[in-house]
CSV table of C-alpha atoms and ligand atoms in Angstrom, one decimal:
chain,number,residue,atom,x,y,z
P,1,MET,CA,0.0,0.0,0.0
P,2,ALA,CA,1.1,3.6,-0.7
P,3,LYS,CA,3.2,5.4,1.9
P,4,VAL,CA,2.4,8.9,2.8
P,5,LEU,CA,4.8,11.3,4.7
P,6,ILE,CA,3.1,14.1,6.6
P,7,ILE,CA,5.4,17.0,7.5
P,8,GLU,CA,3.4,19.2,9.9
P,9,ASP,CA,4.3,20.7,13.2
P,10,GLU,CA,0.7,21.0,14.4
P,11,GLN,CA,0.6,17.6,16.2
P,12,ILE,CA,-3.2,17.3,16.4
P,13,LEU,CA,-3.7,18.1,12.8
P,14,ALA,CA,-0.9,15.7,11.8
P,15,ASN,CA,-2.5,12.9,13.9
P,16,ASN,CA,-6.0,13.6,12.5
P,17,LEU,CA,-4.7,13.4,8.9
P,18,ALA,CA,-2.6,10.3,9.7
P,19,ASP,CA,-5.6,8.5,11.3
P,20,LYS,CA,-7.8,9.3,8.2
P,21,LEU,CA,-5.2,8.0,5.8
P,22,ARG,CA,-4.5,4.9,7.8
P,23,ALA,CA,-8.2,4.2,7.9
P,24,GLU,CA,-8.1,4.3,4.1
P,25,GLY,CA,-5.3,1.8,4.0
P,26,PHE,CA,-2.3,4.0,3.6
P,27,THR,CA,0.9,3.6,5.5
P,28,VAL,CA,1.7,6.9,7.2
P,29,ILE,CA,4.8,8.4,8.7
P,30,THR,CA,4.9,11.9,10.2
P,31,SER,CA,7.5,14.5,10.8
P,32,PRO,CA,7.3,17.6,13.0
P,33,ASP,CA,9.8,19.9,11.2
P,34,GLY,CA,11.5,20.6,7.8
P,35,GLU,CA,14.9,19.1,8.5
P,36,ASP,CA,13.6,15.9,9.9
P,37,GLY,CA,11.0,15.8,7.1
P,38,LEU,CA,13.7,16.1,4.4
P,39,GLU,CA,15.6,13.3,6.0
P,40,LYS,CA,12.5,11.1,5.9
P,41,VAL,CA,11.8,12.0,2.3
P,42,ARG,CA,15.3,10.7,1.4
P,43,GLY,CA,15.3,7.7,3.8
P,44,GLU,CA,11.7,6.5,3.6
P,45,HIS,CA,10.9,7.0,-0.1
P,46,PRO,CA,7.3,8.0,0.4
P,47,ASP,CA,4.8,7.8,-2.5
P,48,LEU,CA,3.2,11.1,-1.4
P,49,ILE,CA,4.3,14.0,0.7
P,50,VAL,CA,1.8,16.2,2.6
P,51,LEU,CA,3.7,19.3,3.4
P,52,ASP,CA,2.8,22.2,5.7
P,53,ILE,CA,4.2,25.6,4.6
P,54,MET,CA,5.0,27.2,8.0
P,55,LEU,CA,7.4,24.8,9.7
P,56,PRO,CA,10.0,25.3,12.3
P,57,GLY,CA,13.5,25.4,10.7
P,58,LEU,CA,13.3,24.6,7.0
P,59,ASP,CA,10.0,25.9,5.7
P,60,GLY,CA,7.7,24.0,3.4
P,61,LEU,CA,8.2,26.0,0.2
P,62,SER,CA,12.0,25.6,0.5
P,63,LEU,CA,11.7,21.9,1.3
P,64,CYS,CA,9.5,21.5,-1.8
P,65,ARG,CA,12.1,23.1,-4.0
P,66,ILE,CA,14.8,20.9,-2.6
P,67,VAL,CA,12.7,17.8,-3.2
P,68,ARG,CA,12.0,18.9,-6.8
P,69,ARG,CA,15.7,19.6,-7.5
P,70,ASP,CA,16.9,16.2,-6.3
P,71,THR,CA,16.5,13.7,-9.1
P,72,SER,CA,15.9,10.8,-6.6
P,73,THR,CA,12.9,12.6,-5.1
P,74,ALA,CA,11.7,14.9,-7.9
P,75,HIS,CA,8.9,12.6,-8.9
P,76,ILE,CA,7.2,12.4,-5.5
P,77,PRO,CA,3.9,14.2,-5.5
P,78,ILE,CA,3.4,16.9,-2.9
P,79,ILE,CA,0.2,18.3,-1.4
P,80,MET,CA,0.8,21.5,0.5
P,81,LEU,CA,-1.1,22.5,3.6
P,82,THR,CA,-1.6,26.2,3.7
P,83,ALA,CA,-3.2,29.0,5.7
P,84,ARG,CA,-5.9,30.9,3.7
P,85,GLY,CA,-4.7,34.0,1.8
P,86,THR,CA,-1.2,34.9,0.9
P,87,GLU,CA,0.3,31.5,1.2
P,88,VAL,CA,-2.0,30.2,-1.5
P,89,ASP,CA,-0.8,32.9,-3.8
P,90,LYS,CA,2.8,31.8,-3.1
P,91,ILE,CA,2.1,28.2,-4.0
P,92,VAL,CA,0.2,29.0,-7.1
P,93,GLY,CA,2.1,32.0,-8.2
P,94,LEU,CA,5.7,31.0,-7.5
P,95,GLU,CA,5.4,27.5,-8.9
P,96,SER,CA,6.8,25.9,-5.9
P,97,GLY,CA,6.5,22.5,-7.5
P,98,ALA,CA,3.6,21.3,-5.4
P,99,ASP,CA,1.0,19.1,-7.1
P,100,ASP,CA,-2.0,20.5,-5.2
P,101,TYR,CA,-2.8,22.3,-2.0
P,102,VAL,CA,-5.4,22.1,0.8
P,103,VAL,CA,-6.3,25.2,2.7
P,104,LYS,CA,-6.5,25.1,6.5
P,105,PRO,CA,-8.7,24.4,8.5
P,106,VAL,CA,-8.5,21.1,6.6
P,107,ALA,CA,-11.8,19.5,5.7
P,108,LEU,CA,-10.9,15.8,6.0
P,109,GLY,CA,-13.3,14.7,3.2
P,110,GLU,CA,-11.7,17.2,0.8
P,111,PHE,CA,-8.2,16.3,1.9
P,112,LEU,CA,-8.8,12.6,1.1
P,113,ALA,CA,-10.3,13.5,-2.2
P,114,ARG,CA,-7.2,15.5,-3.1
P,115,VAL,CA,-4.9,12.7,-1.9
P,116,ARG,CA,-6.7,10.2,-4.1
P,117,ALA,CA,-6.7,12.6,-7.1
P,118,VAL,CA,-3.0,13.3,-6.8
P,119,MET,CA,-2.2,9.6,-6.4
P,120,ARG,CA,-4.3,8.7,-9.5
P,121,ARG,CA,-2.2,11.2,-11.6
P,122,VAL,CA,1.0,9.4,-10.7
P,123,PRO,CA,1.4,6.8,-13.4
P,124,GLY,CA,2.2,3.3,-12.3
P,125,ARG,CA,3.3,4.2,-8.9
P,126,MET,CA,0.3,3.1,-6.9
P,127,VAL,CA,-2.3,0.4,-7.1
P,128,ILE,CA,-5.6,2.2,-7.3
P,129,GLN,CA,-7.0,1.9,-3.8
P,130,ASP,CA,-9.4,-1.0,-3.6
P,131,LYS,CA,-10.4,-1.1,0.0
P,132,LEU,CA,-12.3,1.0,2.5
P,133,VAL,CA,-12.0,-0.2,6.0
P,134,SER,CA,-13.7,0.8,9.3
P,135,ASP,CA,-13.1,-1.5,12.2
P,136,ASP,CA,-14.5,-4.9,11.2
P,137,LEU,CA,-16.2,-3.5,8.1
P,138,GLU,CA,-14.4,-3.9,4.8
P,139,VAL,CA,-15.4,-2.7,1.4
P,140,SER,CA,-13.8,-4.0,-1.8
P,141,LEU,CA,-14.4,-1.3,-4.4
P,142,THR,CA,-13.4,-3.2,-7.5
P,143,GLY,CA,-15.2,-6.4,-6.4
P,144,ARG,CA,-18.2,-4.4,-5.1
P,145,ARG,CA,-18.3,-6.7,-2.0
P,146,VAL,CA,-18.7,-5.9,1.6
P,147,PHE,CA,-17.5,-7.9,4.6
P,148,LYS,CA,-18.4,-7.5,8.3
P,149,GLY,CA,-15.9,-9.5,10.2
P,150,ASP,CA,-15.6,-12.8,8.2
P,151,ALA,CA,-19.1,-12.7,6.9
P,152,GLU,CA,-20.0,-11.2,3.5
P,153,VAL,CA,-22.8,-8.6,3.6
P,154,LYS,CA,-25.1,-8.6,0.6
P,155,LEU,CA,-26.0,-5.1,-0.5
P,156,SER,CA,-28.0,-3.9,-3.5
P,157,ASN,CA,-26.2,-1.6,-6.0
P,158,LYS,CA,-27.6,1.5,-4.5
P,159,GLU,CA,-26.9,0.4,-0.9
P,160,PHE,CA,-23.3,-0.3,-2.0
P,161,ASP,CA,-22.9,3.1,-3.7
P,162,LEU,CA,-24.4,4.8,-0.7
P,163,LEU,CA,-22.1,3.1,1.7
P,164,VAL,CA,-19.0,3.9,-0.4
P,165,GLU,CA,-20.1,7.6,-0.7
P,166,LEU,CA,-20.5,7.8,3.1
P,167,MET,CA,-17.2,6.0,3.9
P,168,ARG,CA,-15.2,8.0,1.4
P,169,ASN,CA,-16.4,11.1,3.3
P,170,ARG,CA,-16.2,9.8,6.8
P,171,GLY,CA,-16.5,12.4,9.4
P,172,VAL,CA,-18.3,14.7,7.0
P,173,VAL,CA,-22.0,15.3,7.1
P,174,LEU,CA,-23.6,14.6,3.7
P,175,SER,CA,-27.0,16.2,3.0
P,176,ARG,CA,-29.8,14.2,1.5
P,177,ASP,CA,-29.6,16.4,-1.6
P,178,LEU,CA,-25.8,15.7,-2.0
P,179,ILE,CA,-26.4,12.0,-1.5
P,180,LEU,CA,-29.2,11.9,-4.1
P,181,THR,CA,-26.9,13.7,-6.6
P,182,LYS,CA,-23.9,11.5,-6.0
P,183,VAL,CA,-25.6,8.1,-5.7
P,184,TRP,CA,-28.8,8.5,-7.8
P,185,GLY,CA,-27.5,11.1,-10.2
P,186,TYR,CA,-28.7,14.6,-11.1
P,187,ASP,CA,-31.5,13.5,-13.4
P,188,TYR,CA,-32.9,10.7,-11.3
P,189,PHE,CA,-36.3,11.7,-10.0
P,190,VAL,CA,-36.5,10.3,-6.5
P,191,ASP,CA,-37.9,11.5,-3.3
P,192,LYS,CA,-35.5,12.5,-0.5
P,193,ARG,CA,-37.1,9.9,1.6
P,194,THR,CA,-35.5,7.3,-0.7
P,195,VAL,CA,-32.2,8.2,1.0
P,196,ASP,CA,-33.7,7.6,4.4
P,197,VAL,CA,-35.1,4.3,3.4
P,198,HIS,CA,-31.8,3.1,1.9
P,199,ILE,CA,-30.0,4.3,5.0
P,200,ARG,CA,-32.3,2.2,7.2
P,201,TRP,CA,-31.7,-0.9,5.0
P,202,LEU,CA,-28.0,-0.3,5.1
P,203,ARG,CA,-28.0,0.1,8.9
P,204,GLU,CA,-29.8,-3.2,9.3
P,205,LYS,CA,-26.9,-4.8,7.4
P,206,ILE,CA,-23.8,-3.1,8.7
P,207,GLU,CA,-24.6,-1.8,12.2
P,208,ASN,CA,-24.2,-4.1,15.2
P,209,ASP,CA,-27.5,-2.6,16.5
P,210,ALA,CA,-29.6,-0.9,13.8
P,211,SER,CA,-31.7,0.8,16.5
P,212,SER,CA,-28.7,2.7,17.8
P,213,PRO,CA,-26.4,3.2,14.8
P,214,GLN,CA,-22.7,3.8,15.5
P,215,ARG,CA,-21.5,3.9,12.0
P,216,ILE,CA,-24.1,5.9,10.0
P,217,VAL,CA,-25.1,8.7,12.3
P,218,THR,CA,-28.1,10.9,11.7
P,219,VAL,CA,-27.4,14.6,11.9
P,220,ARG,CA,-30.8,16.1,12.5
P,221,GLY,CA,-32.0,18.5,9.9
P,222,VAL,CA,-28.9,18.0,7.8
P,223,GLY,CA,-28.2,14.5,6.7
P,224,TYR,CA,-25.9,11.6,7.5
P,225,ARG,CA,-22.3,11.1,8.6
P,226,PHE,CA,-20.2,8.0,8.6
P,227,GLU,CA,-18.2,7.6,11.8
P,228,GLY,CA,-15.2,5.4,12.3
H,301,CA,CA1,2.8,24.9,10.7
């Protein structure tokens, strides 16, 4: 599985990002400053670097340029973490060599989407991610199969798509409208209650106790969120 190096001095953020990536099956290493980060870039050969700009010691933009100049590391994709405003201009305007950037505060769903998108653009370096995992729940994306512990869970196509959409955005509240658009498509004329009905069916299959769901949580008046 692909290895991600997170260079970020904000420990809590670094841990949050690491947890999310590990839950998606990535191997993650972290580094709290630029010098140590550069050492790990050279020693660990990560498949992706998530790089904060404001770091103690060697800053992110300088580190990015060093990585790009070194032929043994130049190919490694880099996603910058940046504070809103002037830092974004620096990344975009000065052509630091970053592949993408995510603005703080980091929305985890967006972050994962950027990571996947960047990894997809790297030819032949990574097996397209096939598994979504949450505790004993495992989803095989290419095989379209779901396992809870050792047992296979049989889902309808829409239940499967719904579960994948929720798991890919874990921790993020998805509105019924958004779910309808993503899972049923723009043109599909379905009632919003269809989402609720499918959520109920899904819960009966993947929750330990469907009457008090721990995985698919209802956010009253908004929508649903996948936890774990
Ligand atoms: Ca920082």
